């Protein structure tokens, strides 16, 4: 059957095959999403011809709630309960005149069948009876439409319904299976006119009737009279379509039996119009075509069972619908209605990826870069291509948004990707801060940018990545370190007690806030290796201010006297600082450092050279003594200038402490003005020793 649905099936099968190969049918390329299906997807419409050969031509057809009714030939009604397809039922109308069936109307419960005849007569057949009964009150009207009551209708009673005629009249009626009174055994309880439609002063046929909402309860308000009796100006306006309708039929889509219709489809001579109930401009969908089983008479959908039925004069077809809405996303995507498109492919990630990519590209082309970035981050498109798009467009904020969204979607196990994005985002944040500061944009904008960056660095999700790559992050921060907030930087360093960072940034901090830096070092105590701080301090102790030098000496004294550091480099450096700036402290240090070489932590030769270069002879004598170079010590001591008694006293002390020296060995070194009184005891002692030697 080359029907409308045949053409739709052919086009859909081609589109589905094409979609599986690529997404280029809607302009999106390079999606990284791989769609793997274990089996071929079933088509939406699965057409099945019913194994039924009618004895006569099918003139009319109706189906509801698994109850199928058709009119065969002139006066035969054929009924099939689809729950019992092997028990068909055939009823003769018994019409001997020229009347023919004009239309069949079957209510949503499948219980009430109204048969409209071309002779302006109407018959009624209930689901549970074999008897056809006349609707006497309906006589003289050619019925074109019936609006069934889905809320109040039962198997025994239709409730208030609306009936439309070919002359534009709308009636309110009710049909009941009860026998009624002895004077009235007709099934039609009442039949009264409530409205009339005219077009250019002529009656307009009422082709379809549908009502929504709940009918007001109460004996006097069960019907529709109160609705149509109000002022004509208050009635809803009409929507007219400027086309030649010819034959037409409109159908409404209702998700559930007792719910309001959501959409409509209007079949007319040149195609089908469809849309939502509140749409003012329906869209042409399909055009009619020839069919090999005869011209298509009607398409009917069972609102309860969900099957679609199509009949021609010679055959009946049933369509099983498999996920009818599966490809609706393509239609909405082509219309740039992306929210609706995503609603129809939430359970199909490969389709969702295409929709998101299309939405992202649409936003990008319309310069809505931030929205585009958020959509691109949810797609499987190649990361490099998307990033390059924003870079070429010089949209750094959109690039940052894309990277942030992409980062939030990564799993913790994807460490390499996380490291890349965190590092890149750090660079972008720093660039942003640098740009704002270069423009002197103080205030809310800059403060918000800083807070955003701090929140990024403080995120628990990125904690491990930042810690494992702290060297790279520190380098980035240092390369952008143009904020000159040294106090705040020192507070952060002190708070985290990160030794490597202290060693790296202490030179800069020492140059600007030496006192606070030394306080921080002292507070950290043994956590810092003082030897690693020396290279940074040497620079500023040689060329820096007096404050920097004094703070350097303060820290070195803390290391020597408080921490008892034994590193030779520390002691040598402290000696050099004393020699340069505090000579009094130098001699005091040498005296406290010990008198034996095994107790000394500085380099004696270096100390001797240092003291000699600066002319500190007393210190040199002390170092000579520790080195056990007594002759050099005495020689240097005798060369020192000062009071004669003091010099002689020191010489005598040196003589008494050394058994190798005698008074006669040192006398030549004293000046001529020194009197013998200073050496009286030493000379007498020496003479006594000589006397004993001679006597012996």
Tab-separated table of N, CA and C in Angstrom, residues 50 52 58-64 67-72 78 80 82 101-106 113 249 297-302 307-312 315-318:
chain	number	residue	atom	x	y	z
A	50	UNK	N	-4.687	-6.641	7.888
A	50	UNK	CA	-5.537	-7.565	8.615
A	50	UNK	C	-5.997	-8.679	7.682
A	52	UNK	N	-8.411	-10.198	6.525
A	52	UNK	CA	-9.861	-10.058	6.425
A	52	UNK	C	-10.210	-9.592	5.023
A	58	UNK	N	-15.833	-1.657	1.753
A	58	UNK	CA	-15.897	-0.953	3.039
A	58	UNK	C	-16.184	0.511	2.753
A	59	UNK	N	-17.280	0.984	3.296
A	59	UNK	CA	-17.665	2.378	3.069
A	59	UNK	C	-17.253	3.298	4.213
A	60	UNK	N	-17.374	2.788	5.434
A	60	UNK	CA	-17.050	3.607	6.605
A	60	UNK	C	-16.416	2.716	7.665
A	61	UNK	N	-15.671	3.366	8.527
A	61	UNK	CA	-14.859	2.607	9.480
A	61	UNK	C	-14.701	3.426	10.762
A	62	UNK	N	-14.802	2.751	11.907
A	62	UNK	CA	-14.594	3.425	13.200
A	62	UNK	C	-14.014	2.412	14.180
A	63	UNK	N	-13.123	2.901	15.063
A	63	UNK	CA	-12.535	2.022	16.072
A	63	UNK	C	-12.278	2.837	17.338
A	64	UNK	N	-12.638	2.267	18.497
A	64	UNK	CA	-12.377	2.869	19.803
A	64	UNK	C	-12.374	1.771	20.849
A	67	UNK	N	-12.821	-1.778	19.939
A	67	UNK	CA	-14.060	-2.140	19.256
A	67	UNK	C	-14.009	-1.587	17.845
A	68	UNK	N	-14.039	-2.486	16.852
A	68	UNK	CA	-13.913	-2.084	15.456
A	68	UNK	C	-15.268	-2.236	14.780
A	69	UNK	N	-15.721	-1.147	14.149
A	69	UNK	CA	-17.002	-1.156	13.447
A	69	UNK	C	-16.781	-0.647	12.026
A	70	UNK	N	-17.420	-1.337	11.058
A	70	UNK	CA	-17.303	-0.878	9.673
A	70	UNK	C	-18.625	-1.102	8.968
A	71	UNK	N	-18.846	-0.275	7.969
A	71	UNK	CA	-20.055	-0.380	7.166
A	71	UNK	C	-19.698	-1.020	5.835
A	72	UNK	N	-20.360	-2.126	5.519
A	72	UNK	CA	-20.089	-2.849	4.282
A	72	UNK	C	-21.267	-2.680	3.339
A	78	UNK	N	-20.545	-4.316	10.338
A	78	UNK	CA	-19.681	-5.428	10.744
A	78	UNK	C	-18.894	-5.001	11.981
A	80	UNK	N	-16.193	-6.094	15.249
A	80	UNK	CA	-15.186	-7.040	15.740
A	80	UNK	C	-14.658	-6.533	17.073
A	82	UNK	N	-11.649	-6.674	19.188
A	82	UNK	CA	-10.265	-7.059	18.934
A	82	UNK	C	-9.697	-7.959	20.023
A	101	UNK	N	-25.217	4.687	4.191
A	101	UNK	CA	-24.562	5.176	5.415
A	101	UNK	C	-23.691	6.376	5.061
A	102	UNK	N	-23.936	7.455	5.725
A	102	UNK	CA	-23.146	8.677	5.496
A	102	UNK	C	-21.887	8.711	6.384
A	103	UNK	N	-22.054	8.413	7.675
A	103	UNK	CA	-20.914	8.405	8.599
A	103	UNK	C	-21.213	7.502	9.782
A	104	UNK	N	-20.139	6.997	10.399
A	104	UNK	CA	-20.232	6.248	11.648
A	104	UNK	C	-19.570	7.057	12.754
A	105	UNK	N	-20.202	7.057	13.938
A	105	UNK	CA	-19.623	7.752	15.094
A	105	UNK	C	-19.595	6.776	16.267
A	106	UNK	N	-18.405	6.475	16.776
A	106	UNK	CA	-18.236	5.539	17.888
A	106	UNK	C	-17.604	6.287	19.056
A	113	UNK	N	-22.610	3.395	19.196
A	113	UNK	CA	-22.367	3.610	17.772
A	113	UNK	C	-23.557	4.336	17.171
A	249	UNK	N	-11.122	16.628	7.471
A	249	UNK	CA	-11.471	15.993	8.743
A	249	UNK	C	-10.387	16.337	9.744
A	297	UNK	N	-9.611	6.193	2.435
A	297	UNK	CA	-10.893	6.713	2.891
A	297	UNK	C	-10.754	7.500	4.187
A	298	UNK	N	-10.017	6.911	5.143
A	298	UNK	CA	-9.921	7.584	6.436
A	298	UNK	C	-8.815	6.946	7.274
A	299	UNK	N	-8.224	7.753	8.126
A	299	UNK	CA	-7.266	7.264	9.127
A	299	UNK	C	-7.896	7.452	10.499
A	300	UNK	N	-7.896	6.401	11.290
A	300	UNK	CA	-8.540	6.427	12.602
A	300	UNK	C	-7.556	5.898	13.633
A	301	UNK	N	-7.502	6.560	14.771
A	301	UNK	CA	-6.661	6.085	15.870
A	301	UNK	C	-7.528	5.694	17.047
A	302	UNK	N	-7.239	4.516	17.572
A	302	UNK	CA	-7.921	4.057	18.767
A	302	UNK	C	-7.323	4.803	19.962
A	307	UNK	N	-3.589	2.000	18.625
A	307	UNK	CA	-3.296	1.577	17.256
A	307	UNK	C	-3.896	2.564	16.257
A	308	UNK	N	-3.256	2.652	15.087
A	308	UNK	CA	-3.741	3.495	13.993
A	308	UNK	C	-4.314	2.579	12.917
A	309	UNK	N	-5.517	2.907	12.469
A	309	UNK	CA	-6.203	2.101	11.451
A	309	UNK	C	-6.416	2.947	10.205
A	310	UNK	N	-6.224	2.313	9.059
A	310	UNK	CA	-6.462	2.960	7.768
A	310	UNK	C	-7.289	1.995	6.912
A	311	UNK	N	-8.261	2.540	6.248
A	311	UNK	CA	-9.037	1.654	5.372
A	311	UNK	C	-9.251	2.308	4.020
A	312	UNK	N	-9.322	1.443	3.021
A	312	UNK	CA	-9.705	1.839	1.667
A	312	UNK	C	-10.972	1.061	1.327
A	315	UNK	N	-9.508	-2.808	1.539
A	315	UNK	CA	-8.624	-3.399	2.541
A	315	UNK	C	-8.613	-2.564	3.813
A	316	UNK	N	-8.197	-3.206	4.910
A	316	UNK	CA	-8.021	-2.556	6.205
A	316	UNK	C	-6.581	-2.772	6.659
A	317	UNK	N	-5.940	-1.711	7.116
A	317	UNK	CA	-4.559	-1.807	7.580
A	317	UNK	C	-4.476	-1.329	9.028
A	318	UNK	N	-3.632	-2.007	9.766
A	318	UNK	CA	-3.402	-1.629	11.158
A	318	UNK	C	-1.916	-1.280	11.326
